[in-house]
Short mmCIF file of C-alpha atoms (C1' of nucleotides) in Angstrom, two decimals:
data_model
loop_
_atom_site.label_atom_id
_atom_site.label_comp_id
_atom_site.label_asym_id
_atom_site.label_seq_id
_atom_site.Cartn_x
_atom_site.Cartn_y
_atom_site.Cartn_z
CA UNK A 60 60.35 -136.91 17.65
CA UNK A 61 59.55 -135.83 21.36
CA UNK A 62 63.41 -135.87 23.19
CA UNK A 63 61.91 -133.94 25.51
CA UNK A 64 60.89 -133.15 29.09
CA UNK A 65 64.31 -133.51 31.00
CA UNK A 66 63.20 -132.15 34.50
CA UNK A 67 64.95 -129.17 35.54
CA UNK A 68 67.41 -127.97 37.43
CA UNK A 69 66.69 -126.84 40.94
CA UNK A 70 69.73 -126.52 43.01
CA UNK A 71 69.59 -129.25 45.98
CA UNK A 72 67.32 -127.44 49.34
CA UNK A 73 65.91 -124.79 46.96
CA UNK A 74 62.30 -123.97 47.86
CA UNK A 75 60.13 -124.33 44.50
CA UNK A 76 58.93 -121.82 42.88
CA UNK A 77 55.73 -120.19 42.80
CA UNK A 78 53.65 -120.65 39.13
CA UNK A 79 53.89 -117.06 38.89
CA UNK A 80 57.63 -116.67 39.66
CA UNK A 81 58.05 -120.00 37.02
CA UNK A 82 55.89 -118.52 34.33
CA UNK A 83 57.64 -115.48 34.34
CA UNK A 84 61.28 -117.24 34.23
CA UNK A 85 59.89 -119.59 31.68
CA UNK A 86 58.51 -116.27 29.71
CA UNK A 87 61.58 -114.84 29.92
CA UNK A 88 63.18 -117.58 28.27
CA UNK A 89 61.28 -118.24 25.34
CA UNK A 90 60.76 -114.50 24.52
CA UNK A 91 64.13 -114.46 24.09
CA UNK A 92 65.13 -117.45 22.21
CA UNK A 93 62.17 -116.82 19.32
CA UNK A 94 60.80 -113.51 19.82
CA UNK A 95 57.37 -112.25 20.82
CA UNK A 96 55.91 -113.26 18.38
CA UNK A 97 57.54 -116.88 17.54
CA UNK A 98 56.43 -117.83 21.42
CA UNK A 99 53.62 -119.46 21.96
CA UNK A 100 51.80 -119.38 25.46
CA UNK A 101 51.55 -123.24 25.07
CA UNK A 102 55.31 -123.58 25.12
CA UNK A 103 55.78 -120.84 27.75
CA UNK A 104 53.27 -123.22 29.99
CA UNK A 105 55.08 -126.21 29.15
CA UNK A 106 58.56 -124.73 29.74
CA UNK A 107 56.84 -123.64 33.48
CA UNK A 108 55.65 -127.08 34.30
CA UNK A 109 52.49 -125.75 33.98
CA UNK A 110 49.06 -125.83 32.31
CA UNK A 111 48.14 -122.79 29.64
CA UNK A 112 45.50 -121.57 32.06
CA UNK A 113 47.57 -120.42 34.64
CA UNK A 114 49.55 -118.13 32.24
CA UNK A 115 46.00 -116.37 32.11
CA UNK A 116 45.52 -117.05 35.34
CA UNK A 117 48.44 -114.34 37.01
CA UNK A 118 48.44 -112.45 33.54
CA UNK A 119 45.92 -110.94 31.55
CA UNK A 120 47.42 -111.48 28.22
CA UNK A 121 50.66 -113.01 26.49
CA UNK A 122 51.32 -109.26 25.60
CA UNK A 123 50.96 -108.02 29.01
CA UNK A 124 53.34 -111.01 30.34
CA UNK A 125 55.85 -109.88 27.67
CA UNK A 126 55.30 -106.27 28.84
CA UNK A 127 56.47 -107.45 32.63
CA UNK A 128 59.69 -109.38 31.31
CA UNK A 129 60.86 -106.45 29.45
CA UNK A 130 60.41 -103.98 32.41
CA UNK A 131 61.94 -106.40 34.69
CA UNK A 132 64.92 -107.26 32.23
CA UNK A 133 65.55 -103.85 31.90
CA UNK A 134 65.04 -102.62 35.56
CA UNK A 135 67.42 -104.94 36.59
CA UNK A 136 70.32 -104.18 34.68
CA UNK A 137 69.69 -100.40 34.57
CA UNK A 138 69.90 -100.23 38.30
CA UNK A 139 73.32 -101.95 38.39
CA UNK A 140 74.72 -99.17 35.57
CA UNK A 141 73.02 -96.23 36.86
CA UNK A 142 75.09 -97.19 40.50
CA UNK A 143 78.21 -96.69 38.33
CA UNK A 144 77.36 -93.33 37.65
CA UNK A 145 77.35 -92.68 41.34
CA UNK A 146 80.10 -94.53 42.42
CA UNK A 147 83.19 -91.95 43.67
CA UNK A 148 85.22 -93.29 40.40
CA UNK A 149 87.18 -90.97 38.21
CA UNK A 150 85.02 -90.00 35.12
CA UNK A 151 87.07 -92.84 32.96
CA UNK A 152 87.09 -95.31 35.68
CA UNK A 153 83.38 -95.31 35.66
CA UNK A 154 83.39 -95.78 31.75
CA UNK A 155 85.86 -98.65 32.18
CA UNK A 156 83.66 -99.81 34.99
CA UNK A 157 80.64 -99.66 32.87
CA UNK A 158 81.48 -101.51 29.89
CA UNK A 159 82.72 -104.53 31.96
CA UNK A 160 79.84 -104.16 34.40
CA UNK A 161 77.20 -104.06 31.20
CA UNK A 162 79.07 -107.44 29.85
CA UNK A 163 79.28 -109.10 32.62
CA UNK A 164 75.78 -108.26 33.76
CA UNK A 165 74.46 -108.93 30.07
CA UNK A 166 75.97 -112.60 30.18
CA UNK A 167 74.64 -113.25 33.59
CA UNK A 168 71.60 -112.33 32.01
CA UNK A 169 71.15 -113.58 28.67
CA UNK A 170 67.95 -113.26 27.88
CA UNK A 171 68.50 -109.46 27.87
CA UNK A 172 70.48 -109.13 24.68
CA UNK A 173 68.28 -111.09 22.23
CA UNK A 174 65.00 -109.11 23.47
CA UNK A 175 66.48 -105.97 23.07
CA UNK A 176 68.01 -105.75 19.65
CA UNK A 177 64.45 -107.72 18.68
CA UNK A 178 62.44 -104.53 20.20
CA UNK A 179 65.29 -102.17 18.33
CA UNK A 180 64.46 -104.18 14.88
CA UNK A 181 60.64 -103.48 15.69
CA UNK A 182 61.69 -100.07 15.95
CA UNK A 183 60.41 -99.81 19.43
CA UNK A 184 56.69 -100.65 18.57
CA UNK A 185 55.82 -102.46 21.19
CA UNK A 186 57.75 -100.40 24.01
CA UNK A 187 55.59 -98.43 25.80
CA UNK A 188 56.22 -94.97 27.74
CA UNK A 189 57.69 -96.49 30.58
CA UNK A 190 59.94 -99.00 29.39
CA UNK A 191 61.07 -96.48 26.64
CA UNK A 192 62.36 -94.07 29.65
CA UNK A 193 64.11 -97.26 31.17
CA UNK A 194 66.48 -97.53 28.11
CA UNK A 195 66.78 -93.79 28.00
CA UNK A 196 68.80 -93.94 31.50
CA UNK A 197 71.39 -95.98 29.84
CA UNK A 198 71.52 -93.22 27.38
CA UNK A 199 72.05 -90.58 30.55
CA UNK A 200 73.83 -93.02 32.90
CA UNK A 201 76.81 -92.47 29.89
CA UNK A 202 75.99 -88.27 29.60
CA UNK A 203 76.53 -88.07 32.97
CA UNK A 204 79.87 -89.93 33.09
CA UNK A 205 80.87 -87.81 29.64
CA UNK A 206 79.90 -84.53 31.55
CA UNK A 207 81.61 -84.87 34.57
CA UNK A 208 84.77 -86.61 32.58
CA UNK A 209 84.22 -83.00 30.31
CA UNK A 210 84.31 -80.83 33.17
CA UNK A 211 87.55 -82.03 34.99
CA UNK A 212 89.02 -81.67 31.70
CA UNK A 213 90.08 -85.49 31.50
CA UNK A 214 87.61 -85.82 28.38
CA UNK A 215 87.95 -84.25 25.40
CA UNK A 216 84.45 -83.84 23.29
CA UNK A 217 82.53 -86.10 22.43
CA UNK A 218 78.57 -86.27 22.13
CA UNK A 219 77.16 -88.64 24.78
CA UNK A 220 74.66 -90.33 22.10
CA UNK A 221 77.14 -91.18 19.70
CA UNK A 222 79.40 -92.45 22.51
CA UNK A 223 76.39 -94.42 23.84
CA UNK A 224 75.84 -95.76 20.18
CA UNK A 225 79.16 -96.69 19.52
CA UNK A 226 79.52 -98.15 23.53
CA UNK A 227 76.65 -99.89 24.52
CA UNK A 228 75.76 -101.58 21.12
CA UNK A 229 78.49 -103.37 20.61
CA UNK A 230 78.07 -104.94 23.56
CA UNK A 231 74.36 -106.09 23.08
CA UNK A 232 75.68 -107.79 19.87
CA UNK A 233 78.22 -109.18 21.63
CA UNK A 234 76.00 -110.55 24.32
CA UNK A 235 73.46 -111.70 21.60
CA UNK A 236 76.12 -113.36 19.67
CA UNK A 237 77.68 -115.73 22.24
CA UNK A 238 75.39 -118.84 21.88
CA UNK A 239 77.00 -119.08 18.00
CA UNK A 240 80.33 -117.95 18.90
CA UNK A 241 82.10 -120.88 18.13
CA UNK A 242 80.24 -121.59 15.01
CA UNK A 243 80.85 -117.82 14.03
CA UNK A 244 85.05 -118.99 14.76
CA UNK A 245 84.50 -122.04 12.79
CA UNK A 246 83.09 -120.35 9.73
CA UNK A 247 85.76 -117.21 9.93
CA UNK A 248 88.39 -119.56 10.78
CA UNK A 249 89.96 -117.90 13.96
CA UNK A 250 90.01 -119.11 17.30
CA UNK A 251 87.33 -118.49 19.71
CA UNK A 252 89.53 -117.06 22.20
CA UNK A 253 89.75 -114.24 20.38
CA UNK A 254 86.20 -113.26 20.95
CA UNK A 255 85.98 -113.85 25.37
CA UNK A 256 84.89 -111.87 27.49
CA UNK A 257 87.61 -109.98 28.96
CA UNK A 258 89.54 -109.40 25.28
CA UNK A 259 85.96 -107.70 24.33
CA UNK A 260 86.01 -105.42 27.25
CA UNK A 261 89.73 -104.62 27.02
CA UNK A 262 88.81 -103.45 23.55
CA UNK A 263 85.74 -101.58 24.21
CA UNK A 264 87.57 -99.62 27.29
CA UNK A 265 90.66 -99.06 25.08
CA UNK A 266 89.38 -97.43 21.94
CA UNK A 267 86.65 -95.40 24.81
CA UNK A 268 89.91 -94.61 26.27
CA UNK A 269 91.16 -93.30 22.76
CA UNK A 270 88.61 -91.44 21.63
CA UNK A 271 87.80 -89.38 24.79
CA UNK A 272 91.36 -88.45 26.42
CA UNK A 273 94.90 -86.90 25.13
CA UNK A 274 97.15 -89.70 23.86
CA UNK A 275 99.68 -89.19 26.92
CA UNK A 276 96.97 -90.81 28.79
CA UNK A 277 96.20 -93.78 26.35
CA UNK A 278 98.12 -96.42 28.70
CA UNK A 279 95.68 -99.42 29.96
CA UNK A 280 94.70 -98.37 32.90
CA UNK A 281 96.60 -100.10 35.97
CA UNK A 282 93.93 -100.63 38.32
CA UNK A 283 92.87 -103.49 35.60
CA UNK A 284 88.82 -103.03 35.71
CA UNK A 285 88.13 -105.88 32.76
CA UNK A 286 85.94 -107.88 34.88
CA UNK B 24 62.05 -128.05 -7.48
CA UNK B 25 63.34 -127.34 -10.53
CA UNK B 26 65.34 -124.33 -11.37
CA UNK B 27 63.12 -121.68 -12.10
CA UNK B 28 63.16 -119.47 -15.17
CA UNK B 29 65.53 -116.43 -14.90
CA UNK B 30 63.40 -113.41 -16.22
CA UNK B 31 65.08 -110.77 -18.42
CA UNK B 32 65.90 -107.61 -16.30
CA UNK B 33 63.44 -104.53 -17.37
CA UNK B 34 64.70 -101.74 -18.81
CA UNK B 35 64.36 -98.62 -15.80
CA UNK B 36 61.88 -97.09 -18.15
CA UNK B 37 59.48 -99.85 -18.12
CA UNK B 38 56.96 -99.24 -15.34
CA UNK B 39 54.93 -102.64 -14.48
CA UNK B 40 57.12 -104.72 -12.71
CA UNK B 41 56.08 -108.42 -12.69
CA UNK B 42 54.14 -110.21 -9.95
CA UNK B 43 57.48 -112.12 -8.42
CA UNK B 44 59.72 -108.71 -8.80
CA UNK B 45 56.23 -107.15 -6.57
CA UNK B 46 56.11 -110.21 -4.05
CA UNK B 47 59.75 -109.60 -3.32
CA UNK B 48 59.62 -106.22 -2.66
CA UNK B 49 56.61 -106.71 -0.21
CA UNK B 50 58.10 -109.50 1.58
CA UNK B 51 61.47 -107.55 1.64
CA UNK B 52 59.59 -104.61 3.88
CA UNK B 53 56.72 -106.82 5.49
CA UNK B 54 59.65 -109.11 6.63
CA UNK B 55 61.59 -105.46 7.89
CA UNK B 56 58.62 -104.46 9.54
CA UNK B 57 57.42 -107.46 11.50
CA UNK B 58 60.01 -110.14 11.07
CA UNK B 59 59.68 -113.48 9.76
CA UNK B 60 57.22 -114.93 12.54
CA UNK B 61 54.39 -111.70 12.48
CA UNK B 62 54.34 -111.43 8.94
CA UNK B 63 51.49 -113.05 7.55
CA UNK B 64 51.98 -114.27 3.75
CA UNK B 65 48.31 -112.92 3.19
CA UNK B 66 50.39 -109.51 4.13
CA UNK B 67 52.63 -109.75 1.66
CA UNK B 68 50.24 -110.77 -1.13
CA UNK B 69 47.97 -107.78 -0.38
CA UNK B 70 51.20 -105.61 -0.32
CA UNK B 71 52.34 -106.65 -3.25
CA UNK B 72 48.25 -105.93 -4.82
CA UNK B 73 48.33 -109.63 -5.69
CA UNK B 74 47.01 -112.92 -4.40
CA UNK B 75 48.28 -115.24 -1.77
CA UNK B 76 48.58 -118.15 -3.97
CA UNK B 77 50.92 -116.20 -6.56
CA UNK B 78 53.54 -116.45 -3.80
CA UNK B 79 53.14 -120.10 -3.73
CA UNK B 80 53.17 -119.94 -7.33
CA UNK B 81 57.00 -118.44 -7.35
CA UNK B 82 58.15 -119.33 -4.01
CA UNK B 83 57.41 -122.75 -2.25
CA UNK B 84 57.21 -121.80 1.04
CA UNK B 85 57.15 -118.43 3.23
CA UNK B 86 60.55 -119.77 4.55
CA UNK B 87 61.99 -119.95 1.50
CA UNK B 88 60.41 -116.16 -0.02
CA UNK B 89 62.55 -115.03 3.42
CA UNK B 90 65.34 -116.98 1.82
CA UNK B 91 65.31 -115.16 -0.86
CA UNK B 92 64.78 -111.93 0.65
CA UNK B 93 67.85 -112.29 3.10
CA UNK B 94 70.53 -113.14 0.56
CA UNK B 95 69.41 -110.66 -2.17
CA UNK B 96 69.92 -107.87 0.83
CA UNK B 97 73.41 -109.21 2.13
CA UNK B 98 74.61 -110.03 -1.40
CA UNK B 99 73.76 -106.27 -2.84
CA UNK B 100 75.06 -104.87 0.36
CA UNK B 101 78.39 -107.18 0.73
CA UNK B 102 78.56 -106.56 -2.96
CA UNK B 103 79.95 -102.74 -2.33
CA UNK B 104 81.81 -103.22 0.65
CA UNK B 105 83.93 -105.52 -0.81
CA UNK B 106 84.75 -102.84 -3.74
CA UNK B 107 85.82 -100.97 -1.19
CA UNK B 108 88.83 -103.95 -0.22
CA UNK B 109 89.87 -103.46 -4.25
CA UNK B 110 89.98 -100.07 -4.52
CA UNK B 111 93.38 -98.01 -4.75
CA UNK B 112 92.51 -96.02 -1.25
CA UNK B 113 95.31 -96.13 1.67
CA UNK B 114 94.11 -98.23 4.26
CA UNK B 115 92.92 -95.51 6.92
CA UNK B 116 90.76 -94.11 3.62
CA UNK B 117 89.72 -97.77 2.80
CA UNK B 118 88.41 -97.67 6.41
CA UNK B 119 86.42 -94.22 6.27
CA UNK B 120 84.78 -95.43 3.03
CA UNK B 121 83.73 -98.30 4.64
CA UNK B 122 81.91 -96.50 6.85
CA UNK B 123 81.08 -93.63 5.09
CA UNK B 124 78.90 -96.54 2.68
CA UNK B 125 77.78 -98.69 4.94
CA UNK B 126 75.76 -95.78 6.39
CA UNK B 127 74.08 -94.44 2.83
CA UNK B 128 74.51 -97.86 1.41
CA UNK B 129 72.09 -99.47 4.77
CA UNK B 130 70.15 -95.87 4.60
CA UNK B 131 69.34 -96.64 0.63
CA UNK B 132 68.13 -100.48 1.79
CA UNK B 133 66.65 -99.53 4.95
CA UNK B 134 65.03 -103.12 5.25
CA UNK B 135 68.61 -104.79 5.67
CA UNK B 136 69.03 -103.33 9.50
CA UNK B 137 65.73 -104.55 11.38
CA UNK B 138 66.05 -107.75 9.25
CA UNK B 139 69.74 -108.07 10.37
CA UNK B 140 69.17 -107.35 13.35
CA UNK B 141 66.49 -110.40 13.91
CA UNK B 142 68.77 -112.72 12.44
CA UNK B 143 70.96 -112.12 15.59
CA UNK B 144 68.79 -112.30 18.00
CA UNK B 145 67.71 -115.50 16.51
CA UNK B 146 71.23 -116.67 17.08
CA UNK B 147 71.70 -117.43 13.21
CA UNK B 148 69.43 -120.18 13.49
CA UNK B 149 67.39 -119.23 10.43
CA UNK B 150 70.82 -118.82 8.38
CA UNK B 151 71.84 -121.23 5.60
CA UNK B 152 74.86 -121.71 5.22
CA UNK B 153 75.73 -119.79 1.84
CA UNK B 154 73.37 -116.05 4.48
CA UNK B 155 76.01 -117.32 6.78
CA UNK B 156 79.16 -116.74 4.58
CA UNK B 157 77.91 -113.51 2.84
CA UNK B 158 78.09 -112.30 5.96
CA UNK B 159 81.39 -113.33 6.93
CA UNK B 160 82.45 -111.66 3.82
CA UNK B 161 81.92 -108.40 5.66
CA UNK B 162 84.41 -109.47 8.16
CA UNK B 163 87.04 -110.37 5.93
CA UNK B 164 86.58 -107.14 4.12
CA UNK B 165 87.44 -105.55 7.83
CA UNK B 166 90.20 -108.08 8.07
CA UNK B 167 91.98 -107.18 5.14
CA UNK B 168 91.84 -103.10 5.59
CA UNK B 169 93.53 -103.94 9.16
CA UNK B 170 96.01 -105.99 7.54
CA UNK B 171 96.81 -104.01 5.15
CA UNK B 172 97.36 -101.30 7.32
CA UNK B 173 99.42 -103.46 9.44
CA UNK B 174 101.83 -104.10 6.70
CA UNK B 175 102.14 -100.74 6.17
CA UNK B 176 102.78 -99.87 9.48
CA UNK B 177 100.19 -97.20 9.26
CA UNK B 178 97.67 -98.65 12.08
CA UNK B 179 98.47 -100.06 14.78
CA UNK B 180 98.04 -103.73 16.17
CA UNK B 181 93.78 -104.56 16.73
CA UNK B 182 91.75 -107.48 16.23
CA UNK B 183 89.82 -107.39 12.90
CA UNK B 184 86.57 -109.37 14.66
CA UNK B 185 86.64 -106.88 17.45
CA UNK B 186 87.09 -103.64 15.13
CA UNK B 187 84.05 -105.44 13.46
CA UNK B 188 82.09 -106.09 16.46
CA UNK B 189 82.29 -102.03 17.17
CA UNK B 190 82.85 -100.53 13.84
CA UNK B 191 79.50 -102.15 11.78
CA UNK B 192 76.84 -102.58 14.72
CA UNK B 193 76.44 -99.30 16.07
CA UNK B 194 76.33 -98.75 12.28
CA UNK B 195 73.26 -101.49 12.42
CA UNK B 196 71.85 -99.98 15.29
CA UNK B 197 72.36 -96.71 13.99
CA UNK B 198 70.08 -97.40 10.57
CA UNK B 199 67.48 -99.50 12.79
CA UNK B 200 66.78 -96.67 14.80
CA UNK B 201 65.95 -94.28 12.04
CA UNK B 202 62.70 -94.55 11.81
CA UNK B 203 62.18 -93.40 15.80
CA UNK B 204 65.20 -91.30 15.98
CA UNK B 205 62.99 -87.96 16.51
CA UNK B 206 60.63 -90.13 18.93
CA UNK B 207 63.91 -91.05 21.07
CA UNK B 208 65.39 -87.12 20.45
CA UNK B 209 62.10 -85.97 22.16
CA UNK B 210 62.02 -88.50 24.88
CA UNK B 211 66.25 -87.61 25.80
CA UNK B 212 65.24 -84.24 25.11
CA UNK B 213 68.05 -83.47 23.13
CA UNK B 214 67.98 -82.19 19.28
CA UNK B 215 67.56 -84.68 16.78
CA UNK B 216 70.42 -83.06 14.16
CA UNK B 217 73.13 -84.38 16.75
CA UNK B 218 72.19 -88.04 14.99
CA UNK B 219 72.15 -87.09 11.51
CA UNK B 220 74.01 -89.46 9.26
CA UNK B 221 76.99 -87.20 8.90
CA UNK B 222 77.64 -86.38 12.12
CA UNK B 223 77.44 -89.84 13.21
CA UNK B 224 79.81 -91.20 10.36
CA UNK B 225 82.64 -88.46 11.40
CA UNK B 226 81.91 -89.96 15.02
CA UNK B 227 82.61 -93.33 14.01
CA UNK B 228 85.47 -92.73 11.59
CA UNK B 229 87.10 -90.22 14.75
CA UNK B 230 86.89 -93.29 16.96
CA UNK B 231 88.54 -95.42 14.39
CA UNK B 232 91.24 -93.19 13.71
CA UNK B 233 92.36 -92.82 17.20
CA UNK B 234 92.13 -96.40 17.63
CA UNK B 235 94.37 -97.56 15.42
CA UNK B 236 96.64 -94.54 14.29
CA UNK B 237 99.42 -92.64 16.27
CA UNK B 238 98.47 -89.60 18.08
CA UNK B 239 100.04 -87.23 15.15
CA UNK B 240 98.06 -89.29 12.83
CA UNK B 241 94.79 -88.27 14.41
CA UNK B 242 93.76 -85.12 13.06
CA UNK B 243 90.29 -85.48 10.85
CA UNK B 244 91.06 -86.58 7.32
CA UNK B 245 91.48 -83.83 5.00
CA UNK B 246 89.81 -85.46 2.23
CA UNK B 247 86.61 -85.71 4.41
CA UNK B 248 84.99 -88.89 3.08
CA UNK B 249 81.50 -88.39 4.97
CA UNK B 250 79.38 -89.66 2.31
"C1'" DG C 234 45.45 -122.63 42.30
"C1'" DT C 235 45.56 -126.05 38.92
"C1'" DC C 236 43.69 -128.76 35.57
"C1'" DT C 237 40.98 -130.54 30.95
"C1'" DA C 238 38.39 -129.30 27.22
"C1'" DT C 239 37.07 -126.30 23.87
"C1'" DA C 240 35.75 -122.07 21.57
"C1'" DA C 241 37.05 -118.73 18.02
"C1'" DA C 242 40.11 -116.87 15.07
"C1'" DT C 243 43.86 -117.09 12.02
"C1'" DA C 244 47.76 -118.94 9.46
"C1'" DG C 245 50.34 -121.64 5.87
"C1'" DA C 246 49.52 -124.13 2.07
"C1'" DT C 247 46.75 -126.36 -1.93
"C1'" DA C 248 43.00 -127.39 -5.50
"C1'" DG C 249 41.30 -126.16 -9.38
"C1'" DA C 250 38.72 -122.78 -12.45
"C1'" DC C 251 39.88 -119.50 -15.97
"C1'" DG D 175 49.80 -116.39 -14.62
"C1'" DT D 176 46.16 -115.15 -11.72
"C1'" DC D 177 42.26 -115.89 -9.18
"C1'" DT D 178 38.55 -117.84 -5.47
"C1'" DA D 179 37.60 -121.15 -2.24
"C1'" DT D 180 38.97 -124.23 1.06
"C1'" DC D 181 41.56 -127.62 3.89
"C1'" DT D 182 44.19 -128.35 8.00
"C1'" DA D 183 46.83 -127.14 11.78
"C1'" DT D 184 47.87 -123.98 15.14
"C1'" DT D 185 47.04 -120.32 18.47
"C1'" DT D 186 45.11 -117.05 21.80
"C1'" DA D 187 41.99 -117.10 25.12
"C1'" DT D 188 38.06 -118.87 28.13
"C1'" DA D 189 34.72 -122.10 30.63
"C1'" DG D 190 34.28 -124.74 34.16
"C1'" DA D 191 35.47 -129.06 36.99
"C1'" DC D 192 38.18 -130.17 41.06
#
DNA sequence: GTCTATAAATAGATAGAC
DNA sequence: GTCTATCTATTTATAGAC
């Protein structure tokens, strides 16, 4: 049965939103929670507050709207990671600094997760040329921290890609997982705790921490960075 | 719906496999390819050379064919991994098997990543509960390497769900990106061979081994399980 | 800019011949 | 067991009123 249309969600004196800014929130929404091609542009409208016709109306297509939520997604959180990279941080206080940063920015954004390892499974069909080199600056954001962490001799070797793999992808499953997280605990019979936020990142920075620097440095680092 | 029939297994030298052994197959790598939503059972019946009502002959509905398809893949696949728990190996081994056969084992089945990895982003909402457990299973194969290891005093103290969480998805990620690895190599600009299978399985067994063993401990294991 | 109505194509599923 | 033909519902996209 219908046990729908509960009225959003506006915080008190908010200006509304344009269609255009709605559709693409709503977009960005439903993308995420059934995948491009699960969505229709009828539910999209109807999340929006809005009639099918505008969707057409400010885009061209329901795969060029999809094609603006990705690039937006991604724009967004790659700007935040690639100012890391450029922050004055030692080489492993960046890394530390990037795993919580990609986390914390992930769960702020939670549409990002889902969409991605969707577009991964597709095997990056539907990314075009652009979008493509917007992922690849994660993949250099992390070379460039390796590199300089490589030439002040605080890292030992490692290659940048598999560090990226073994870094950033966690993470997206992480992200992606947290809507079942206590159903996941139920089923594997430990406590949910055990999976928040700042235990995740802790791990993450401690077995970077491992694997890239002499064990006389393997302490947890004291300036805390896990959130 | 009644039980259906179970057909004799064929001999390996006996070429024509029957229509429901075909329609599993297709749907196994349309599913892979598209997902659940974009594949069209018409798809699968042409893939499989046959008609579309001979899937609705064996199966009773495209959600149940993907069913099928999902628990055949994580049963076959949990099915060696958990070998790996019984074997006589000391734990650290145990653990660089694990890997080690994830890799060739997902490689061999190269459907089980992208469809894996949809399953997540769906948030698990398409898993029964018996998909749900089988993949628990893999966890509690983790679990009880770490433990044992822990008894043994051989690794030191880590949370099985987060050695999961970054142990078997860049693993995922790793086999889902396969098919584009030399598309991504060319857009990085950097040589493809630095993601070949072994290279990234020593990565990922290094990482592993400096997580959870004593500095002395960390030197590459001479036995070099890296397929 | 926003809506209703509808076209046009396609999808899952079934009937029924052989 | 296998096929053709078809029913029904859904979906992308557009026409056109206001």
């Amino acid at each position: 049965m219908a046990k729908r249309k509960r009225r959003p969600r506006r915080a008190p004196n908010t200006p509304p939103l344009d269609s255009r800014t709605r559709i693409l929130a709503a977009a960005t929404a439903e993308f995420a929670l059934r995948g491009f091609a699960a969505t229709t542009v009828d539910r999209i409208a109807a999340h929006a507050r809005l009639n099918k016709a505008m969707i057409y109306y400010h885009f061209s297509s329901k795969q060029h709207l999809y094609q603006i939520v990705l690039r937006t997604l991604f724009t967004s959180v790659g700007d935040v990671l690639v100012q890391i990279a450029h922050s004055p941080l030692a080489p492993d206080q960046k890394l530390d600094h990037f795993v919580a940063t990609f986390v914390t920015e992930g769960t702020a954004r939670h549409q990002l997760a889902p969409i991605i390892l969707r577009e991964i499974a597709e095997g990056g069909r539907r990314l075009d040329e652009e979008t493509f080199t917007l992922m690849a600056h994660i993949v250099r954001v992390m070379g460039g921290i390796v590199d300089e962490g490589r030439a002040s001799g605080q890292f030992e070797p490692v290659d940048p890609i598999l560090l990226y793999l073994t870094t950033v992808w966690p993470i997206i499953v992480y992200l992606a997982t947290s809507p079942i997280r206590s159903a996941l605990a139920r089923i594997g019979h430990f406590d949910v705790a055990r999976l928040d936020a700042p235990r995740f990142i802790e791990h993450l920075q401690h077995i970077n921490r491992r694997a890239l620097m002499p064990c006389t440095a393997n302490a947890p680092s004291p300036t805390g960075v896990s959130s």
